Amino acid sequence: MNMRFTPGEKIAIQLALEQRVFELERNVVDWEGEEVAEDCKDLLVEAKLALKKIREG
C-alpha cells in the first residue's frame, strides 16, 4: 500500500517517529537484561524502518 501524505503530515509523522525511537532506545537501556527490553528492541527496529520510509518518501 502506497499512501500519500501532505508535507505537514510527513513532518508530524516524522517527529512522532523520532520521539518514539528516542523513547524505545531509552527503554532498551532502562530494561536491559529483562524480556521487555527484547520487545523494545523489536519495536525499535520497526520504528526506525518506518522513519526511514517517511524520510525517503
C-alpha positions as MATLAB code, in Angstrom:
seq = 'MNMRFTPGEKIAIQLALEQRVFELERNVVDWEGEEVAEDCKDLLVEAKLALKKIREG';
ca = [
       0.000    0.000    0.000;
       1.417    3.338   -1.062;
      -0.043    6.194    0.955;
       0.399    9.848    0.063;
       0.879   12.429    2.797;
       0.876   16.188    2.701;
       4.153   17.894    3.649;
       2.658   18.809    7.030;
       1.550   15.255    7.679;
       5.014   13.959    6.784;
       6.619   16.349    9.261;
       4.186   15.351   12.007;
       4.730   11.643   11.365;
       8.494   12.089   11.265;
       8.523   13.988   14.566;
       6.329   11.355   16.223;
       8.545    8.541   14.956;
      11.710   10.322   16.072;
      10.220   10.681   19.549;
       9.201    7.015   19.573;
      12.690    5.921   18.523;
      14.179    8.037   21.318;
      11.815    6.527   23.894;
      12.432    2.968   22.729;
      16.204    3.450   22.798;
      15.896    4.688   26.371;
      13.628    1.767   27.280;
      16.139   -0.743   25.920;
      18.802    0.720   28.220;
      16.461    1.025   31.218;
      15.175   -2.552   30.904;
      18.488   -4.183   29.930;
      18.502   -7.850   30.881;
      14.707   -8.064   31.021;
      12.434   -9.695   28.473;
      10.688   -6.376   27.875;
      13.986   -4.946   26.571;
      13.896   -7.516   23.776;
      10.350   -6.441   22.891;
      11.512   -2.820   22.822;
      14.375   -3.774   20.506;
      11.903   -5.351   18.086;
       9.697   -2.255   18.193;
      12.753   -0.060   17.756;
      13.705   -1.827   14.530;
      10.188   -1.316   13.162;
      10.092    2.345   14.233;
      13.455    3.024   12.570;
      12.253    1.369    9.360;
       9.095    3.468    9.364;
      11.133    6.615    9.983;
      13.437    5.752    7.073;
      10.432    5.252    4.784;
       8.782    8.536    5.741;
      12.073   10.407    5.222;
      12.572    8.844    1.801;
       9.119    9.093    0.647;
];
